[in-house]
Each structure stands twice: as C-alpha cells, then as structure tokens.
PDB file of C-alpha atoms in Angstrom:
ATOM      1  CA  MET A  24      26.074 103.003 -12.984  1.00 61.00           C
ATOM      2  CA  SER A  25      28.610 100.590 -11.917  1.00 75.00           C
ATOM      3  CA  VAL A  26      25.979  98.658  -9.976  1.00 72.00           C
ATOM      4  CA  TRP A  27      23.875  98.592 -13.050  1.00 69.00           C
ATOM      5  CA  ASN A  28      26.799  97.256 -15.116  1.00 73.00           C
ATOM      6  CA  LEU A  29      27.519  94.696 -12.451  1.00 72.00           C
ATOM      7  CA  ILE A  30      23.946  93.461 -12.519  1.00 68.00           C
ATOM      8  CA  LEU A  31      23.884  93.306 -16.265  1.00 66.00           C
ATOM      9  CA  GLU A  32      27.103  91.395 -16.435  1.00 70.00           C
ATOM     10  CA  SER A  33      26.337  88.928 -13.647  1.00 73.00           C
ATOM     11  CA  ASN A  34      25.268  85.371 -14.429  1.00 77.00           C
ATOM     12  CA  THR A  35      22.403  85.471 -11.990  1.00 76.00           C
ATOM     13  CA  PHE A  36      20.766  88.352 -13.744  1.00 73.00           C
ATOM     14  CA  ASN A  37      21.286  86.718 -17.088  1.00 78.00           C
ATOM     15  CA  PHE A  38      19.806  83.521 -15.729  1.00 83.00           C
ATOM     16  CA  ILE A  39      16.740  85.313 -14.363  1.00 84.00           C
ATOM     17  CA  VAL A  40      16.210  87.094 -17.669  1.00 82.00           C
ATOM     18  CA  LEU A  41      16.534  83.784 -19.524  1.00 87.00           C
ATOM     19  CA  VAL A  42      13.993  82.112 -17.203  1.00 89.00           C
ATOM     20  CA  ILE A  43      11.560  85.017 -17.700  1.00 91.00           C
ATOM     21  CA  ILE A  44      11.962  84.785 -21.502  1.00 89.00           C
ATOM     22  CA  ILE A  45      11.497  81.016 -21.449  1.00 84.00           C
ATOM     23  CA  ALA A  46       8.417  81.323 -19.186  1.00 82.00           C
ATOM     24  CA  PHE A  47       6.979  83.984 -21.468  1.00 82.00           C
ATOM     25  CA  LEU A  48       7.643  81.847 -24.553  1.00 77.00           C
ATOM     26  CA  MET A  49       6.198  78.757 -22.902  1.00 72.00           C
ATOM     27  CA  LYS A  50       3.021  80.610 -22.090  1.00 75.00           C
ATOM     28  CA  LYS A  51       2.875  82.043 -25.548  1.00 74.00           C
ATOM     29  CA  VAL A  52       3.640  78.793 -27.312  1.00 69.00           C
ATOM     30  CA  ASN A  53       1.615  76.731 -24.878  1.00 72.00           C
ATOM     31  CA  ALA A  54       4.539  74.367 -24.378  1.00 66.00           C
ATOM     32  CA  GLY A  55       2.884  72.509 -21.526  1.00 70.00           C
ATOM     33  CA  THR A  56       0.084  71.367 -23.761  1.00 77.00           C
ATOM     34  CA  ALA A  57       2.519  70.526 -26.560  1.00 74.00           C
ATOM     35  CA  LEU A  58       4.688  68.523 -24.152  1.00 76.00           C
ATOM     36  CA  GLU A  59       1.574  66.775 -22.840  1.00 83.00           C
ATOM     37  CA  ASN A  60       0.501  65.965 -26.396  1.00 86.00           C
ATOM     38  CA  ILE A  61       3.949  64.608 -27.226  1.00 87.00           C
ATOM     39  CA  LYS A  62       3.900  62.584 -23.998  1.00 90.00           C
ATOM     40  CA  ASN A  63       0.437  61.195 -24.820  1.00 92.00           C
ATOM     41  CA  THR A  64       1.521  60.372 -28.364  1.00 93.00           C
ATOM     42  CA  ILE A  65       4.585  58.509 -27.070  1.00 93.00           C
ATOM     43  CA  ILE A  66       2.456  56.616 -24.523  1.00 94.00           C
ATOM     44  CA  LYS A  67      -0.057  55.727 -27.241  1.00 95.00           C
ATOM     45  CA  ARG A  68       2.721  54.509 -29.545  1.00 94.00           C
ATOM     46  CA  LEU A  69       4.200  52.430 -26.724  1.00 94.00           C
ATOM     47  CA  ASN A  70       0.795  50.876 -26.014  1.00 94.00           C
ATOM     48  CA  ASP A  71       0.249  50.238 -29.738  1.00 94.00           C
ATOM     49  CA  SER A  72       3.691  48.646 -29.961  1.00 93.00           C
ATOM     50  CA  LYS A  73       2.887  46.402 -27.004  1.00 94.00           C
ATOM     51  CA  ALA A  74      -0.422  45.393 -28.601  1.00 94.00           C
ATOM     52  CA  GLU A  75       1.304  44.699 -31.936  1.00 94.00           C
ATOM     53  CA  ARG A  76       3.964  42.691 -30.092  1.00 94.00           C
ATOM     54  CA  GLU A  77       1.282  40.622 -28.343  1.00 94.00           C
ATOM     55  CA  LYS A  78      -0.533  40.116 -31.628  1.00 95.00           C
ATOM     56  CA  ALA A  79       2.701  39.060 -33.349  1.00 94.00           C
ATOM     57  CA  LEU A  80       3.503  36.653 -30.510  1.00 93.00           C
ATOM     58  CA  SER A  81       0.014  35.196 -30.766  1.00 93.00           C
ATOM     59  CA  GLU A  82       0.393  34.760 -34.521  1.00 92.00           C
ATOM     60  CA  LEU A  83       3.823  33.206 -33.966  1.00 91.00           C
ATOM     61  CA  LYS A  84       2.346  30.692 -31.514  1.00 91.00           C
ATOM     62  CA  THR A  85      -0.464  29.919 -33.979  1.00 89.00           C
ATOM     63  CA  ALA A  86       2.067  29.424 -36.774  1.00 86.00           C
ATOM     64  CA  GLU A  87       4.233  27.222 -34.554  1.00 84.00           C
ATOM     65  CA  LYS A  88       1.205  25.086 -33.702  1.00 84.00           C
ATOM     66  CA  ALA A  89       0.277  24.837 -37.376  1.00 81.00           C
ATOM     67  CA  VAL A  90       3.820  23.784 -38.295  1.00 82.00           C
ATOM     68  CA  GLU A  91       4.154  21.499 -35.277  1.00 81.00           C
ATOM     69  CA  ASN A  92       2.666  18.467 -37.054  1.00 80.00           C
ATOM     70  CA  LEU A  93       3.807  19.442 -40.529  1.00 79.00           C
ATOM     71  CA  ASP A  94       6.332  16.582 -40.752  1.00 82.00           C
ATOM     72  CA  ASN A  95       3.640  14.037 -39.845  1.00 84.00           C
ATOM     73  CA  GLU A  96       1.161  15.568 -42.280  1.00 84.00           C
ATOM     74  CA  ILE A  97       3.751  15.548 -45.064  1.00 85.00           C
ATOM     75  CA  LYS A  98       4.610  11.904 -44.301  1.00 89.00           C
ATOM     76  CA  GLU A  99       0.911  10.941 -44.238  1.00 89.00           C
ATOM     77  CA  HIS A 100       0.329  12.772 -47.516  1.00 88.00           C
ATOM     78  CA  TYR A 101       3.378  11.105 -49.056  1.00 89.00           C
ATOM     79  CA  ASP A 102       2.251   7.662 -47.826  1.00 89.00           C
ATOM     80  CA  LEU A 103      -1.265   8.220 -49.161  1.00 91.00           C
ATOM     81  CA  THR A 104       0.091   9.385 -52.510  1.00 90.00           C
ATOM     82  CA  ALA A 105       2.444   6.392 -52.703  1.00 89.00           C
ATOM     83  CA  LYS A 106      -0.450   4.074 -51.887  1.00 90.00           C
ATOM     84  CA  ASN A 107      -2.607   5.689 -54.592  1.00 90.00           C
ATOM     85  CA  VAL A 108       0.222   5.429 -57.112  1.00 91.00           C
ATOM     86  CA  ASP A 109       0.676   1.736 -56.253  1.00 90.00           C
ATOM     87  CA  GLY A 110      -3.055   1.199 -56.731  1.00 90.00           C
ATOM     88  CA  VAL A 111      -2.999   2.947 -60.095  1.00 91.00           C
ATOM     89  CA  ILE A 112       0.027   0.899 -61.185  1.00 91.00           C
ATOM     90  CA  LYS A 113      -1.644  -2.362 -60.151  1.00 92.00           C
ATOM     91  CA  GLN A 114      -4.883  -1.366 -61.873  1.00 92.00           C
ATOM     92  CA  THR A 115      -2.982  -0.403 -65.017  1.00 91.00           C
ATOM     93  CA  GLU A 116      -1.117  -3.725 -64.965  1.00 91.00           C
ATOM     94  CA  ALA A 117      -4.377  -5.632 -64.523  1.00 92.00           C
ATOM     95  CA  ASN A 118      -6.017  -3.662 -67.345  1.00 91.00           C
ATOM     96  CA  THR A 119      -2.999  -4.262 -69.571  1.00 92.00           C
ATOM     97  CA  GLU A 120      -3.061  -7.997 -68.849  1.00 92.00           C
ATOM     98  CA  ASN A 121      -6.794  -8.102 -69.600  1.00 93.00           C
ATOM     99  CA  GLN A 122      -6.218  -6.213 -72.859  1.00 93.00           C
ATOM    100  CA  ILE A 123      -3.407  -8.599 -73.826  1.00 92.00           C
ATOM    101  CA  ALA A 124      -5.618 -11.603 -73.067  1.00 92.00           C
ATOM    102  CA  HIS A 125      -8.490 -10.034 -75.008  1.00 93.00           C
ATOM    103  CA  ILE A 126      -6.240  -9.276 -77.998  1.00 92.00           C
ATOM    104  CA  ALA A 127      -4.811 -12.821 -77.900  1.00 91.00           C
ATOM    105  CA  LYS A 128      -8.345 -14.286 -77.790  1.00 94.00           C
ATOM    106  CA  ASN A 129      -9.414 -12.073 -80.704  1.00 91.00           C
ATOM    107  CA  ALA A 130      -6.320 -13.119 -82.658  1.00 91.00           C
ATOM    108  CA  GLU A 131      -7.098 -16.801 -81.994  1.00 93.00           C
ATOM    109  CA  ASN A 132     -10.696 -16.274 -83.113  1.00 92.00           C
ATOM    110  CA  ALA A 133      -9.558 -14.453 -86.242  1.00 92.00           C
ATOM    111  CA  ILE A 134      -7.104 -17.265 -87.055  1.00 93.00           C
ATOM    112  CA  GLU A 135      -9.812 -19.864 -86.428  1.00 92.00           C
ATOM    113  CA  ASN A 136     -12.266 -18.029 -88.672  1.00 92.00           C
ATOM    114  CA  GLU A 137      -9.650 -17.662 -91.391  1.00 92.00           C
ATOM    115  CA  GLU A 138      -8.854 -21.405 -91.142  1.00 92.00           C
ATOM    116  CA  LYS A 139     -12.574 -22.226 -91.422  1.00 93.00           C
ATOM    117  CA  GLN A 140     -12.943 -19.979 -94.465  1.00 93.00           C
ATOM    118  CA  ILE A 141      -9.874 -21.504 -96.112  1.00 92.00           C
ATOM    119  CA  SER A 142     -11.102 -25.039 -95.296  1.00 92.00           C
ATOM    120  CA  ALA A 143     -14.541 -24.230 -96.685  1.00 93.00           C
ATOM    121  CA  GLN A 144     -12.989 -22.782 -99.849  1.00 93.00           C
ATOM    122  CA  ILE A 145     -10.729 -25.833-100.238  1.00 94.00           C
ATOM    123  CA  LEU A 146     -13.716 -28.158 -99.739  1.00 93.00           C
ATOM    124  CA  LYS A 147     -15.749 -26.178-102.262  1.00 93.00           C
ATOM    125  CA  ASN A 148     -12.924 -26.217-104.815  1.00 92.00           C
ATOM    126  CA  THR A 149     -12.315 -29.927-104.179  1.00 93.00           C
ATOM    127  CA  ALA A 150     -16.023 -30.700-104.531  1.00 92.00           C
ATOM    128  CA  GLU A 151     -16.249 -28.706-107.751  1.00 91.00           C
ATOM    129  CA  LYS A 152     -13.182 -30.466-109.174  1.00 93.00           C
ATOM    130  CA  ALA A 153     -14.548 -33.844-108.035  1.00 92.00           C
ATOM    131  CA  LEU A 154     -17.874 -33.127-109.747  1.00 91.00           C
ATOM    132  CA  LEU A 155     -16.138 -32.034-112.921  1.00 91.00           C
ATOM    133  CA  THR A 156     -13.935 -35.114-112.847  1.00 92.00           C
ATOM    134  CA  ALA A 157     -16.935 -37.363-112.167  1.00 89.00           C
ATOM    135  CA  LYS A 158     -18.839 -35.657-114.995  1.00 89.00           C
ATOM    136  CA  ASP A 159     -15.890 -36.179-117.357  1.00 91.00           C
ATOM    137  CA  ILE A 160     -15.585 -39.833-116.313  1.00 90.00           C
ATOM    138  CA  ILE A 161     -19.326 -40.429-116.734  1.00 84.00           C
ATOM    139  CA  ALA A 162     -19.328 -38.643-120.090  1.00 85.00           C
ATOM    140  CA  ALA A 163     -16.361 -40.751-121.215  1.00 88.00           C
ATOM    141  CA  LYS A 164     -18.045 -43.987-120.096  1.00 85.00           C
ATOM    142  CA  LEU A 165     -21.259 -43.002-121.789  1.00 83.00           C
ATOM    143  CA  LYS A 166     -19.383 -42.390-125.034  1.00 87.00           C
ATOM    144  CA  GLU A 167     -17.677 -45.736-124.721  1.00 88.00           C
ATOM    145  CA  HIS A 168     -20.872 -47.561-123.725  1.00 86.00           C
ATOM    146  CA  PRO A 169     -23.963 -45.818-125.137  1.00 82.00           C
ATOM    147  CA  GLU A 170     -26.224 -48.541-123.632  1.00 84.00           C
ATOM    148  CA  LEU A 171     -25.391 -47.232-120.134  1.00 81.00           C
ATOM    149  CA  HIS A 172     -27.049 -44.002-121.066  1.00 79.00           C
ATOM    150  CA  GLU A 173     -30.430 -45.643-121.273  1.00 83.00           C
ATOM    151  CA  LYS A 174     -29.804 -47.650-118.081  1.00 84.00           C
ATOM    152  CA  TYR A 175     -29.027 -44.438-116.081  1.00 81.00           C
ATOM    153  CA  ILE A 176     -32.123 -42.725-117.429  1.00 83.00           C
ATOM    154  CA  ASN A 177     -34.303 -45.658-116.329  1.00 86.00           C
ATOM    155  CA  GLU A 178     -32.708 -45.673-112.849  1.00 84.00           C
ATOM    156  CA  ALA A 179     -33.325 -41.927-112.517  1.00 84.00           C
ATOM    157  CA  ILE A 180     -36.974 -42.406-113.479  1.00 85.00           C
ATOM    158  CA  GLU A 181     -37.340 -45.165-110.875  1.00 85.00           C
ATOM    159  CA  ASP A 182     -35.766 -42.934-108.214  1.00 83.00           C
ATOM    160  CA  ILE A 183     -38.202 -40.151-109.116  1.00 85.00           C
ATOM    161  CA  ASP A 184     -41.135 -42.553-108.802  1.00 81.00           C
ATOM    162  CA  LYS A 185     -39.970 -43.587-105.341  1.00 83.00           C
ATOM    163  CA  VAL A 186     -40.026 -39.954-104.158  1.00 78.00           C
ATOM    164  CA  LYS A 187     -43.679 -39.104-104.478  1.00 64.00           C
ATOM    165  CA  ILE A 188     -44.558 -35.506-104.081  1.00 57.00           C
TER     166      ILE A 188
END
C-alpha cells in the first residue's frame, strides 16, 4: 500500500491523470474543432479588418483629392459671386438712372401740359373779357350815335354779299 500511496501522491501520476482527463474532455467537447473555428473566425476578422482599412485608406485618399483644390474652388466661386454682384449693382444703378430720367421727363411733360392748359385758359378768359368789353364799347357807341347802327348793318350786309354761298 505504501507504493500505491506514493503513486497517488506523486506529481507525475497527478499530471498523467490530468492529461488523460483533459484528453477525454477534448475528445468529448471536440475542442480541436472549436479551436479551429475560433482560429478561422480570428483570421476572418483580421482579413475583414485589413479590407476595411484598405477601403478607409482609399476613401481618405479620395477625400483628400476632393479637398485638394477646395481653396481654389472657393476662391473661384467667391470671385464669380463678386462679379455677379457687381453686375447686378451696375444694372440696378443703370435702371435707377433710367427711371430717374424717365420720371424727370414725365414731370417736365406734365409741367408743360399744365402750362399749356393754363395759357389756353388765360387766353380764353382774356378773349371772353375782350369780347365783352368790345360789346360794351360798341353798345355804348351805338347808344351815343344811333346813326352808326344803320351803317354797321349795311356793312354787314355788304360783307355777306361778298361771301357767296
């Protein structure tokens, strides 16, 4: 029995028993296949990571190329916008000047027309007053000299005879 106790207590025996248990468990659990699956999964993830890294680098290069001329494009866009704004300002100024000239011309025409209307009204009023005054003078002379009345009638008849219809 002492040999048996010695074997049971020795590290070598314990190690052999542990190896047998682990081998049994590995066969039972199919650890080789599980380890292979884990290894394949890790390899796949590494390959996927490499592909993603390459894709990201490619996208980075594309973005860098797109941004490469961004300053020039911004400057060109700014210059074009400034040029368009200048054109709009000049056009607006020209339109405003034309409108001012047009309004001034219309104002001059309106003043001219108003002056003509006032002049015509003054002439009409003056003519009416002159006729009334002439009528009053003629009526007064005819009252003072009734013989002139007959003379003017005869002259009017002669003038009518001269104008033959």
